[in-house]
């Protein structure tokens, strides 16, 4: 039976030594973390995004996820589409239905390819995120730090504010090395829409009025 360690792939304890450092958003990974005021600053939202899944026989399995985000301590991230996996033992299988969720201090992870579920309690001073590209932060501070490095960009993402939607919504971008990072064109929240070829938001539904 095919099994995936989703923890190693998309989840980590995060230490935020400086979320917005000079020249880049800095994320440090450790086994402990300090929750700061910069973390968790998103409204409730639902986003559907494409990202890399597990590696199978040297091939990266593409996945589509739906993140239902309530707060930094309440969210569910579910695989809703995936590339097929050809297994000698099990035939064609998919990672659809796999999920991770955080509810307070309870973290749960389910692997649909094996049927295995794991549950654990996390430390109060730890922060989990469903994907390393989905780190909530204050976009205003980010704009101050990046300054003239930011530029307007087109996207293929659908961005909605309480049902008021814009397809191919405009974004703001900057380069980190050769990789372009694009966020929703917002003055309130840093919501990523695209990171190179590794992450792409199809749609985000934000439970707040448009500014």
Short mmCIF file of C-alpha atoms in Angstrom, two decimals:
data_model
loop_
_atom_site.label_atom_id
_atom_site.label_comp_id
_atom_site.label_asym_id
_atom_site.label_seq_id
_atom_site.Cartn_x
_atom_site.Cartn_y
_atom_site.Cartn_z
CA UNK A 1 0.00 0.00 0.00
CA UNK A 2 1.31 3.42 -0.96
CA UNK A 3 1.83 5.76 1.99
CA UNK A 4 2.90 9.38 2.12
CA UNK A 5 4.50 11.35 4.94
CA UNK A 6 2.54 14.56 4.42
CA UNK A 7 4.18 16.04 7.50
CA UNK A 8 7.56 16.09 5.77
CA UNK A 9 6.06 17.41 2.56
CA UNK A 10 3.86 20.33 3.58
CA UNK A 11 3.91 20.90 7.32
CA UNK A 12 6.51 22.14 9.74
CA UNK A 13 6.89 23.89 13.05
CA UNK A 14 7.88 27.43 12.20
CA UNK A 15 10.13 29.83 14.02
CA UNK A 16 9.51 33.38 12.87
CA UNK A 17 12.73 35.13 13.85
CA UNK A 18 11.84 37.95 11.45
CA UNK A 19 8.90 37.47 9.12
CA UNK A 20 9.80 40.47 7.05
CA UNK A 21 13.56 40.77 6.81
CA UNK A 22 15.42 43.16 4.56
CA UNK A 23 15.06 41.86 1.02
CA UNK A 24 12.88 38.82 1.64
CA UNK A 25 10.24 37.11 3.71
CA UNK A 26 12.30 34.95 6.03
CA UNK A 27 10.95 31.64 7.29
CA UNK A 28 12.98 29.57 9.72
CA UNK A 29 12.02 25.94 10.32
CA UNK A 30 12.59 24.43 13.74
CA UNK A 31 10.96 22.16 16.28
CA UNK A 32 9.76 25.14 18.31
CA UNK A 33 8.25 28.47 17.44
CA UNK A 34 7.34 31.82 18.88
CA UNK A 35 3.93 33.13 17.87
CA UNK A 36 4.21 36.80 17.02
CA UNK A 37 1.70 39.48 16.12
CA UNK A 38 2.74 39.13 12.49
CA UNK A 39 1.38 35.58 12.27
CA UNK A 40 -2.25 34.63 11.77
CA UNK A 41 -3.31 37.94 10.27
CA UNK A 42 -5.81 36.67 7.71
CA UNK A 43 -9.59 36.84 7.69
CA UNK A 44 -11.54 33.59 7.30
CA UNK A 45 -11.10 32.39 3.73
CA UNK A 46 -11.36 29.39 1.43
CA UNK A 47 -8.79 28.88 -1.28
CA UNK A 48 -8.28 26.26 -3.98
CA UNK A 49 -4.66 25.90 -5.04
CA UNK A 50 -2.36 23.73 -7.12
CA UNK A 51 0.89 22.43 -5.67
CA UNK A 52 3.34 19.54 -5.81
CA UNK A 53 2.33 16.43 -3.94
CA UNK A 54 4.40 13.39 -2.97
CA UNK A 55 7.10 11.78 -5.07
CA UNK A 56 6.28 8.34 -6.49
CA UNK A 57 9.07 6.40 -8.21
CA UNK A 58 10.88 9.65 -8.87
CA UNK A 59 7.80 11.41 -10.28
CA UNK A 60 6.21 14.34 -8.46
CA UNK A 61 2.45 13.91 -8.11
CA UNK A 62 0.53 17.11 -8.80
CA UNK A 63 -2.33 17.92 -6.45
CA UNK A 64 -5.14 20.45 -6.03
CA UNK A 65 -6.02 21.40 -2.46
CA UNK A 66 -8.90 23.21 -0.81
CA UNK A 67 -7.94 25.15 2.32
CA UNK A 68 -10.78 26.20 4.62
CA UNK A 69 -9.12 28.71 6.92
CA UNK A 70 -10.84 30.13 9.99
CA UNK A 71 -7.80 31.26 11.99
CA UNK A 72 -4.18 30.34 12.58
CA UNK A 73 -5.40 27.60 14.95
CA UNK A 74 -8.48 26.45 13.00
CA UNK A 75 -8.15 25.20 9.43
CA UNK A 76 -8.65 22.14 7.19
CA UNK A 77 -6.62 21.41 4.07
CA UNK A 78 -7.98 18.67 1.75
CA UNK A 79 -6.69 17.16 -1.51
CA UNK A 80 -9.56 17.46 -4.01
CA UNK A 81 -7.71 16.47 -7.20
CA UNK A 82 -4.48 14.57 -7.90
CA UNK A 83 -2.48 12.97 -10.66
CA UNK A 84 -2.91 9.19 -10.85
CA UNK A 85 -0.39 6.94 -9.12
CA UNK A 86 0.29 3.60 -10.78
CA UNK A 87 0.91 1.02 -8.07
CA UNK A 88 1.79 -2.62 -8.83
CA UNK A 89 0.02 -3.73 -5.66
CA UNK A 90 -3.05 -1.48 -5.85
CA UNK A 91 -3.42 -0.41 -9.48
CA UNK A 92 -4.27 3.23 -10.13
CA UNK A 93 -4.71 5.21 -6.94
CA UNK A 94 -5.06 8.88 -6.04
CA UNK A 95 -4.30 11.08 -3.07
CA UNK A 96 -7.77 12.67 -3.26
CA UNK A 97 -9.38 12.80 0.17
CA UNK A 98 -6.15 13.10 2.10
CA UNK A 99 -6.30 15.95 4.55
CA UNK A 100 -4.62 17.75 7.40
CA UNK A 101 -6.44 19.83 9.97
CA UNK A 102 -5.71 21.90 13.01
CA UNK A 103 -8.31 22.51 15.71
CA UNK A 104 -6.87 24.39 18.63
CA UNK A 105 -3.96 22.25 19.82
CA UNK A 106 -5.17 19.10 18.03
CA UNK A 107 -3.44 18.30 14.77
CA UNK A 108 -4.86 15.50 12.58
CA UNK A 109 -3.54 14.03 9.35
CA UNK A 110 -5.25 11.48 7.08
CA UNK A 111 -3.68 9.62 4.15
CA UNK A 112 -6.36 8.36 1.75
CA UNK A 113 -3.95 6.00 -0.04
CA UNK A 114 -3.29 4.00 3.11
CA UNK A 115 -6.38 4.79 5.18
CA UNK A 116 -4.15 5.81 8.07
CA UNK A 117 -4.98 8.67 10.43
CA UNK A 118 -2.66 10.26 12.95
CA UNK A 119 -3.63 12.67 15.73
CA UNK A 120 -1.42 14.57 18.13
CA UNK A 121 -1.39 17.52 20.49
CA UNK A 122 0.91 20.39 19.57
CA UNK A 123 2.69 22.76 21.91
CA UNK A 124 1.02 26.07 22.72
CA UNK A 125 3.99 28.06 21.40
CA UNK A 126 4.00 26.27 18.04
CA UNK A 127 2.46 27.38 14.75
CA UNK A 128 1.40 25.00 12.01
CA UNK A 129 0.66 26.08 8.45
CA UNK A 130 -0.91 23.79 5.83
CA UNK A 131 1.64 24.75 3.18
CA UNK A 132 4.87 26.72 3.44
CA UNK A 133 3.59 29.15 0.81
CA UNK A 134 0.50 29.84 2.94
CA UNK A 135 2.06 31.91 5.69
CA UNK A 136 -0.29 34.65 6.98
CA UNK A 137 1.36 38.03 7.43
CA UNK A 138 0.74 41.79 7.32
CA UNK A 139 1.11 42.94 3.72
CA UNK A 140 1.59 46.57 4.83
CA UNK A 141 4.84 45.69 6.59
CA UNK A 142 5.90 43.64 3.60
CA UNK A 143 5.33 46.61 1.28
CA UNK A 144 7.42 48.82 3.54
CA UNK A 145 10.28 46.33 3.42
CA UNK A 146 10.17 45.55 -0.30
CA UNK A 147 9.57 49.14 -1.37
CA UNK A 148 10.49 49.67 -5.02
CA UNK A 149 10.98 45.95 -5.64
CA UNK A 150 7.21 45.46 -5.97
CA UNK A 151 5.41 45.70 -9.30
CA UNK A 152 1.89 45.13 -10.61
CA UNK A 153 1.26 41.73 -12.16
CA UNK A 154 -1.50 39.87 -13.98
CA UNK A 155 -2.78 36.59 -12.56
CA UNK A 156 -5.10 33.75 -13.56
CA UNK A 157 -6.56 33.63 -10.05
CA UNK A 158 -10.17 34.34 -9.14
CA UNK A 159 -10.30 36.56 -6.04
CA UNK A 160 -13.64 37.03 -4.28
CA UNK A 161 -14.74 39.21 -1.38
CA UNK A 162 -17.99 37.88 0.09
CA UNK A 163 -19.13 36.77 -3.36
CA UNK A 164 -17.87 39.84 -5.21
CA UNK A 165 -15.41 38.16 -7.60
CA UNK A 166 -12.79 39.19 -10.10
CA UNK A 167 -11.38 36.61 -12.52
CA UNK A 168 -7.73 37.10 -13.50
CA UNK A 169 -7.39 39.44 -10.56
CA UNK A 170 -4.49 41.84 -10.48
CA UNK A 171 -1.63 41.14 -8.10
CA UNK A 172 1.59 42.54 -6.72
CA UNK A 173 4.85 40.70 -7.36
CA UNK A 174 8.50 40.63 -6.52
CA UNK A 175 11.41 38.33 -7.30
CA UNK A 176 13.31 36.23 -4.81
CA UNK A 177 16.26 35.09 -6.83
CA UNK A 178 14.78 33.91 -10.12
CA UNK A 179 11.40 32.99 -8.63
CA UNK A 180 8.47 35.40 -8.93
CA UNK A 181 6.15 35.61 -5.91
CA UNK A 182 2.71 37.14 -6.52
CA UNK A 183 0.17 38.19 -3.90
CA UNK A 184 -3.37 39.53 -4.03
CA UNK A 185 -3.31 43.30 -4.62
CA UNK A 186 -4.37 44.06 -1.06
CA UNK A 187 -3.43 46.64 1.55
CA UNK A 188 -4.63 44.46 4.44
CA UNK A 189 -3.48 40.85 4.05
CA UNK A 190 -0.60 39.04 2.41
CA UNK A 191 -2.46 36.35 0.46
CA UNK A 192 -0.23 34.49 -2.02
CA UNK A 193 -1.56 33.73 -5.50
CA UNK A 194 1.47 32.25 -7.28
CA UNK A 195 5.02 31.18 -6.48
CA UNK A 196 6.99 30.26 -9.58
CA UNK A 197 5.82 26.85 -10.84
CA UNK A 198 5.42 25.43 -7.33
CA UNK A 199 2.17 27.06 -6.15
CA UNK A 200 -0.87 28.53 -7.93
CA UNK A 201 -4.18 29.70 -6.50
CA UNK A 202 -7.16 28.96 -8.72
CA UNK A 203 -9.65 30.76 -6.49
CA UNK A 204 -9.78 32.43 -3.10
CA UNK A 205 -13.00 33.36 -1.32
CA UNK A 206 -12.33 35.97 1.39
CA UNK A 207 -14.97 36.42 4.07
CA UNK A 208 -14.58 40.18 4.28
CA UNK A 209 -15.88 43.09 2.16
CA UNK A 210 -13.67 44.43 -0.58
CA UNK A 211 -11.86 47.59 0.51
#
